[in-house]
Amino acid sequence: MKKLAIVLAAIVMMVGNPQDMRAQGKYGADSAQCLMYLSYYREYFKQKSYDDATRNWRKAYELCPPNCNQQMLADGASLMRKLISKNAKNPIYREALVDSLMTLHNQRIQYFPNTKSFATAVNNKGTDVINYIKDNDQRAYALYNEVIEINKEKTTPNVLLFCLNTAISLYKVGLIDEEEVINTYERNSAYLDAVTPKNDIEAEEISKTKNDMEQLFAASQVASCDKLIELYTPRFNENPEDADLAAKILRSMSKAEDCTDNDLFLKAATTNYKNNPSAASAYFLYRLNSNSGNVAAAIKYMEEAIAYENDNVNEDAEYYCELAAFCYKSGRSASALDYVRKCVAADKNNVVSGRAYLLAGTIWANTKCTGNEIQTRAKFWVAVDYMIKARKADSSLADEAAKQIAQFSQYFPQTAEAFMYDVQDGQTYEVNCGDLHDVTVVRTQK
């Protein structure tokens, strides 16, 4: 009786709607039969009578054009999944069912590209590849790439991850080369980066997938630094202003071990900065150039980083302090002291002034001065001046400053020596040591 009721309901639906009758042209040569079996299987499907639904669906699929009804293809995919699970121990039939499932996905993608659910439909194909194509990496990889090329940044994160994993597996058995694996990683990473999460759950999923992809890529050891340099150098030389290529080089080389201290990485970072200037990218270039010994370039990029407006009131002061230390290590003591002064002026909350003063004292103490006994020792008066300022600016530096003051004070001239050069305690004294100049007060050992 239940089946009879379903049949009668289908006939009523088919015959009783004049609008459906007028639209029968899209339902193929035997539109009446097509509509009837569409109605049959849908009723069984709604009641979860899947065996009966499958029999009637097969008939509808046989009679109806594939572009007549998107729901027929979507429901067919659901029925195929149930049959695949049911026939898990029959590998030949199971394989045929998987082929049918992929065909349904392809038809839905082909005939219904302009629907709201299109991206979801494409991702469903990728998910089914993950679930059902486990013993054929070449086929799975090709299908993953089809999904990704269509959906791009709309691709489900899991599909991007499995695609990379499959690429690595194919590389390990010699079926694809390092370059293809690297390109797959770059492409998939770029699509993940392009996603704007809709909520915290999606943001967490994307973050986890990024981390998993990075670990997979690193663990594969596909991209050695030497290989990346060999791969990307000719490309970069051909297109040195290509922002996308530069970003790709930076991403890949950042993940490889010890691969940021080379000329290609520096050039790519410079191109990236030209196309995407920011305080962060300028500072990044400062670090790269400072590590490479490019002093003038390092100073230039740090000054550009400082020039950008930012919300962190202490950032400029911290940058100036770091730049002062770099200049001192690079043999530019006068520039270092200039940046110390700029650091103190920018340090609105007195966060780094103590360290800056400590550095200034160290610079003066280690400066070579020429002249008589007073002229060569006067630098220690200046050094002590800065150590006192350091102690006042930052109490956590008190012990270090006191230690340095005690050490430098040992080099103060004796009172008799000072007298011989017509200087005395408390007298203002101008110190000149090459490019360094300061004003201090005479102090002698008592």
XYZ file of C-alpha atoms in Angstrom:
446
model
C 0.000 0.000 0.000
C 2.873 2.383 0.828
C 4.472 1.867 -2.594
C 1.097 2.254 -4.305
C 0.559 5.565 -2.509
C 3.939 6.774 -3.694
C 3.139 5.814 -7.295
C -0.248 7.529 -7.171
C 1.309 10.674 -5.678
C 3.884 10.720 -8.454
C 1.190 10.422 -11.139
C -0.792 13.254 -9.586
C 2.328 15.416 -9.461
C 3.170 14.607 -13.068
C -0.321 15.017 -14.592
C -1.820 17.597 -12.288
C 0.614 20.457 -12.882
C 0.119 22.172 -16.251
C 3.276 24.213 -15.802
C 5.339 21.009 -15.534
C 3.651 19.701 -18.665
C 4.589 22.852 -20.581
C 8.212 22.530 -19.401
C 8.573 18.903 -20.461
C 10.917 19.836 -23.296
C 13.948 19.873 -21.002
C 13.131 16.405 -19.718
C 14.138 14.580 -22.869
C 12.405 12.528 -25.537
C 10.169 10.705 -23.057
C 9.521 13.559 -20.675
C 6.504 11.913 -19.053
C 8.531 8.871 -18.025
C 11.416 11.075 -16.901
C 9.152 13.136 -14.658
C 7.447 10.060 -13.294
C 10.670 8.373 -12.210
C 12.034 11.602 -10.826
C 8.950 11.761 -8.626
C 9.171 8.065 -7.704
C 12.743 8.153 -6.512
C 12.293 11.455 -4.646
C 9.403 10.073 -2.602
C 11.370 6.962 -1.659
C 14.448 9.101 -0.954
C 12.512 11.372 1.409
C 11.263 8.300 3.304
C 14.842 6.930 3.469
C 13.815 3.844 1.525
C 17.125 3.916 -0.274
C 16.961 0.587 -2.126
C 13.683 1.581 -3.799
C 15.011 5.100 -4.289
C 18.118 3.737 -6.031
C 16.117 1.553 -8.471
C 13.881 4.437 -9.464
C 16.752 6.902 -9.536
C 18.631 4.685 -12.006
C 15.571 4.723 -14.259
C 15.251 8.515 -13.961
C 18.943 8.939 -14.741
C 18.536 6.701 -17.784
C 15.507 8.601 -19.102
C 16.291 12.197 -18.140
C 18.998 14.429 -19.612
C 21.683 15.129 -16.965
C 21.092 18.875 -17.229
C 17.375 18.669 -16.498
C 17.572 18.499 -12.726
C 20.496 19.320 -10.392
C 18.815 17.561 -7.485
C 18.844 14.280 -9.420
C 22.637 14.480 -9.647
C 23.068 15.493 -5.994
C 20.761 12.702 -4.766
C 22.474 10.255 -7.080
C 25.801 11.094 -5.430
C 24.275 10.399 -2.009
C 22.918 7.039 -3.215
C 26.295 6.127 -4.757
C 28.017 6.779 -1.423
C 25.607 4.427 0.326
C 26.229 1.734 -2.290
C 30.002 2.172 -2.010
C 29.837 1.621 1.743
C 27.500 -1.328 1.271
C 29.845 -2.978 -1.252
C 33.136 -2.268 0.452
C 34.198 -5.925 0.175
C 33.537 -6.125 -3.554
C 36.478 -4.156 -5.014
C 35.463 -4.430 -8.673
C 31.890 -3.242 -8.107
C 33.071 -0.661 -5.599
C 35.474 0.792 -8.187
C 32.659 1.051 -10.714
C 30.505 2.845 -8.158
C 33.315 5.314 -7.440
C 33.589 5.968 -11.182
C 29.847 6.621 -11.299
C 30.125 8.985 -8.345
C 32.859 10.985 -10.069
C 30.768 11.101 -13.264
C 27.842 12.575 -11.334
C 30.129 15.219 -9.835
C 31.492 16.088 -13.265
C 28.006 16.406 -14.731
C 26.850 18.639 -11.923
C 29.930 20.833 -12.360
C 29.450 20.927 -16.136
C 25.730 21.656 -16.286
C 25.111 23.796 -13.205
C 28.028 26.253 -12.920
C 25.991 29.327 -12.041
C 24.195 28.118 -8.931
C 24.782 29.308 -5.368
C 25.820 25.809 -4.359
C 28.406 25.418 -7.129
C 31.518 25.803 -4.925
C 30.045 23.354 -2.414
C 29.300 20.884 -5.200
C 32.903 21.094 -6.428
C 34.248 20.648 -2.903
C 32.001 17.605 -2.444
C 33.883 16.009 -5.312
C 37.172 16.701 -3.527
C 35.861 15.241 -0.286
C 34.719 12.095 -2.105
C 38.190 11.752 -3.638
C 39.626 11.844 -0.111
C 37.154 9.229 1.110
C 37.033 6.795 -1.804
C 40.167 7.018 -3.955
C 42.876 5.775 -1.637
C 44.898 3.337 -3.756
C 45.519 5.418 -6.861
C 47.562 8.503 -6.029
C 47.921 9.589 -9.641
C 44.175 9.616 -10.198
C 43.500 11.273 -6.847
C 46.111 13.962 -7.519
C 44.603 14.748 -10.918
C 41.123 15.007 -9.404
C 42.310 17.210 -6.531
C 43.878 19.559 -9.056
C 40.629 19.699 -11.053
C 38.762 20.733 -7.906
C 41.361 23.314 -6.894
C 41.630 24.865 -10.353
C 37.865 25.420 -10.365
C 37.326 26.536 -6.776
C 40.642 28.273 -6.104
C 40.424 30.027 -2.685
C 36.955 28.505 -2.179
C 38.504 25.039 -1.993
C 37.954 23.187 1.255
C 41.178 23.357 3.347
C 41.208 19.579 3.724
C 41.323 19.116 -0.064
C 44.325 21.469 -0.294
C 46.089 19.482 2.413
C 45.400 16.065 0.875
C 46.457 17.340 -2.540
C 49.873 18.323 -1.171
C 50.230 15.043 0.689
C 49.457 13.116 -2.496
C 51.950 15.209 -4.466
C 54.656 14.345 -1.932
C 53.768 10.632 -2.216
C 54.055 10.791 -6.006
C 57.395 12.578 -5.713
C 58.770 9.883 -3.429
C 58.115 7.202 -6.062
C 59.494 9.330 -8.881
C 56.239 10.170 -10.663
C 56.543 13.946 -10.301
C 59.565 16.164 -9.673
C 60.489 18.592 -6.904
C 59.325 21.592 -8.876
C 55.761 20.290 -9.131
C 55.615 19.587 -5.410
C 56.909 23.071 -4.646
C 54.405 24.631 -7.051
C 51.577 22.634 -5.478
C 52.588 23.800 -2.024
C 52.845 27.405 -3.172
C 49.510 27.393 -4.949
C 47.627 25.711 -2.118
C 49.212 27.970 0.483
C 48.308 31.051 -1.529
C 44.671 29.975 -1.747
C 44.559 29.389 2.003
C 46.046 32.821 2.608
C 43.366 34.377 0.399
C 40.496 33.060 2.527
C 38.656 35.420 4.861
C 37.260 33.183 7.634
C 33.534 33.523 8.263
C 33.839 32.643 11.948
C 36.268 31.462 14.639
C 35.738 27.801 13.786
C 36.701 28.352 10.161
C 39.658 30.501 11.214
C 40.913 27.706 13.450
C 40.495 25.145 10.660
C 42.464 27.292 8.229
C 45.211 27.924 10.777
C 45.517 24.204 11.521
C 45.618 23.334 7.823
C 48.364 25.914 7.206
C 50.398 24.431 10.026
C 49.838 20.880 8.764
C 50.847 21.850 5.233
C 54.002 23.570 6.458
C 54.977 20.526 8.508
C 54.269 18.171 5.594
C 56.322 20.282 3.226
C 59.231 20.616 5.649
C 59.204 16.916 6.560
C 59.193 15.890 2.889
C 62.633 17.490 2.427
C 61.607 18.186 -1.154
C 62.806 21.755 -1.052
C 66.435 21.928 0.001
C 67.851 25.418 -0.046
C 70.219 24.571 -2.896
C 67.335 23.154 -4.919
C 65.196 26.236 -4.355
C 68.025 28.539 -5.408
C 68.611 26.427 -8.514
C 64.891 26.434 -9.328
C 64.028 30.059 -8.687
C 67.178 31.976 -9.704
C 66.618 31.794 -13.486
C 62.926 32.610 -13.037
C 63.703 35.611 -10.890
C 66.400 36.853 -13.244
C 63.851 36.790 -16.070
C 61.186 38.630 -14.050
C 62.885 40.497 -11.184
C 59.875 42.793 -10.639
C 57.252 40.008 -10.495
C 55.571 40.480 -7.116
C 53.831 37.087 -7.143
C 57.067 35.276 -7.944
C 58.909 37.190 -5.222
C 56.246 36.264 -2.665
C 56.447 32.632 -3.755
C 60.246 32.609 -3.364
C 60.034 34.147 0.098
C 57.414 31.661 1.242
C 59.277 28.609 -0.038
C 62.713 29.641 1.140
C 61.411 30.651 4.560
C 60.241 27.074 5.094
C 63.514 25.491 4.019
C 66.276 25.036 6.560
C 68.827 27.881 6.748
C 67.647 29.419 3.492
C 67.210 33.122 4.195
C 70.862 34.156 4.168
C 71.441 34.249 0.428
C 71.363 36.721 -2.432
C 68.167 35.372 -4.046
C 66.157 35.682 -0.852
C 67.384 39.245 -0.344
C 66.492 40.211 -3.922
C 63.040 38.657 -3.628
C 62.429 40.498 -0.368
C 63.465 43.767 -2.028
C 61.009 43.189 -4.882
C 58.297 42.322 -2.389
C 58.961 45.572 -0.520
C 58.760 47.632 -3.706
C 55.368 46.141 -4.496
C 54.058 45.960 -0.938
C 55.823 48.658 1.087
C 55.232 48.661 4.819
C 57.082 49.197 8.073
C 57.267 45.435 8.598
C 58.723 44.704 5.155
C 61.195 47.585 5.477
C 62.335 46.255 8.851
C 62.611 42.769 7.349
C 64.930 44.144 4.685
C 66.968 45.895 7.378
C 67.491 42.550 9.110
C 68.424 40.778 5.879
C 70.887 43.460 4.820
C 72.388 43.794 8.283
C 72.984 40.029 8.394
C 74.596 40.213 4.955
C 76.895 43.080 5.935
C 75.193 45.587 3.618
C 75.529 48.440 6.091
C 74.293 51.354 3.969
C 71.279 49.372 2.712
C 70.461 48.178 6.220
C 70.466 51.729 7.584
C 68.352 52.922 4.652
C 65.631 50.327 5.221
C 65.563 50.827 8.990
C 65.102 54.561 8.491
C 62.258 53.803 6.079
C 60.674 51.475 8.637
C 60.861 54.252 11.233
C 59.351 56.750 8.795
C 56.093 54.778 8.588
C 53.380 55.894 10.973
C 52.494 53.297 13.576
C 50.315 52.939 16.637
C 53.158 51.719 18.868
C 54.642 54.819 20.492
C 57.752 52.907 21.549
C 58.495 51.241 18.212
C 60.527 54.109 16.740
C 62.646 54.345 19.874
C 63.272 50.604 19.834
C 64.217 50.734 16.163
C 66.598 53.647 16.783
C 68.236 51.760 19.648
C 68.667 48.660 17.495
C 70.067 50.737 14.652
C 72.512 52.440 17.031
C 73.843 49.064 18.130
C 74.136 47.914 14.516
C 76.065 51.031 13.508
C 78.450 50.602 16.417
C 79.130 46.981 15.471
C 79.662 48.134 11.882
C 82.331 50.639 12.877
C 80.136 53.731 12.572
C 80.393 55.110 16.097
C 79.362 58.671 15.209
C 76.192 57.400 13.515
C 75.544 55.123 16.473
C 75.643 58.039 18.914
C 73.373 60.046 16.629
C 70.797 57.229 16.725
C 71.176 57.034 20.506
C 70.076 60.668 20.702
C 67.153 59.993 18.366
C 66.191 56.975 20.425
C 66.043 58.986 23.636
C 64.038 61.736 21.932
C 61.509 59.201 20.598
C 61.278 57.200 23.835
C 58.108 58.794 25.216
C 57.606 56.144 27.893
C 61.267 55.762 28.873
C 61.386 52.126 27.811
C 64.712 51.877 25.947
C 66.588 55.045 26.928
C 68.535 53.212 29.609
C 69.862 50.689 27.108
C 70.651 53.469 24.660
C 72.660 55.389 27.262
C 74.480 52.190 28.248
C 75.439 51.695 24.612
C 76.635 55.316 24.319
C 78.856 54.853 27.364
C 80.319 51.693 25.892
C 80.977 53.439 22.573
C 82.846 56.286 24.235
C 84.863 53.994 26.492
C 86.053 51.993 23.499
C 86.808 54.930 21.225
C 90.444 55.563 20.363
C 91.427 59.160 21.194
C 94.714 60.838 20.407
C 96.576 63.644 22.188
C 98.069 64.221 25.625
C 97.302 62.375 28.864
C 94.099 64.346 29.443
C 92.859 64.218 25.868
C 93.269 60.460 25.637
C 91.530 59.848 28.977
C 88.725 62.402 28.701
C 86.557 59.848 26.885
C 86.092 58.023 30.218
C 84.434 61.082 31.724
C 81.884 61.004 28.901
C 81.473 57.241 29.261
C 80.702 57.625 32.971
C 78.238 60.435 32.201
C 76.235 58.040 30.015
C 76.399 55.225 32.568
C 74.932 57.567 35.182
C 72.146 58.474 32.736
C 71.533 54.781 32.049
C 71.186 54.054 35.765
C 68.726 56.916 36.210
C 66.663 55.969 33.161
C 66.355 52.265 33.976
C 66.812 50.959 37.503
C 67.237 47.405 36.203
C 70.553 48.537 34.701
C 71.880 49.956 37.988
C 74.242 47.087 38.767
C 75.673 46.963 35.260
C 76.072 50.739 35.151
C 77.782 50.784 38.563
C 80.200 48.093 37.425
C 81.112 50.079 34.310
C 81.443 53.348 36.267
C 83.872 51.692 38.677
C 85.901 50.320 35.799
C 86.058 53.551 33.795
C 86.845 55.679 36.860
C 90.130 53.849 37.215
C 91.345 55.671 34.104
C 90.600 59.151 35.368
C 93.826 61.223 35.606
C 95.454 61.942 38.917
C 94.896 65.437 40.340
C 98.551 66.268 39.778
C 98.369 65.196 36.160
C 95.280 67.330 35.582
C 97.033 70.299 37.208
C 99.965 69.943 34.828
C 97.542 70.361 31.881
C 95.728 73.257 33.521
C 92.456 71.379 34.210
C 90.777 70.783 37.539
C 87.810 68.970 39.044
C 84.429 70.390 38.077
C 85.735 72.244 35.092
C 83.728 71.976 31.826
C 85.714 70.116 29.206
C 85.044 69.607 25.503
C 86.031 66.147 24.281
C 86.976 65.537 20.651
C 87.898 62.058 19.473
C 87.849 61.913 15.707
C 84.187 62.207 14.652
C 82.962 62.047 18.232
C 82.286 65.209 20.177
C 80.770 65.824 23.607
C 80.968 68.134 26.583
C 81.646 66.805 30.056
C 83.106 67.696 33.470
C 86.676 67.046 34.644
C 87.077 64.399 37.332
C 90.291 63.155 38.914
C 91.283 60.240 41.084
C 91.436 61.352 44.692
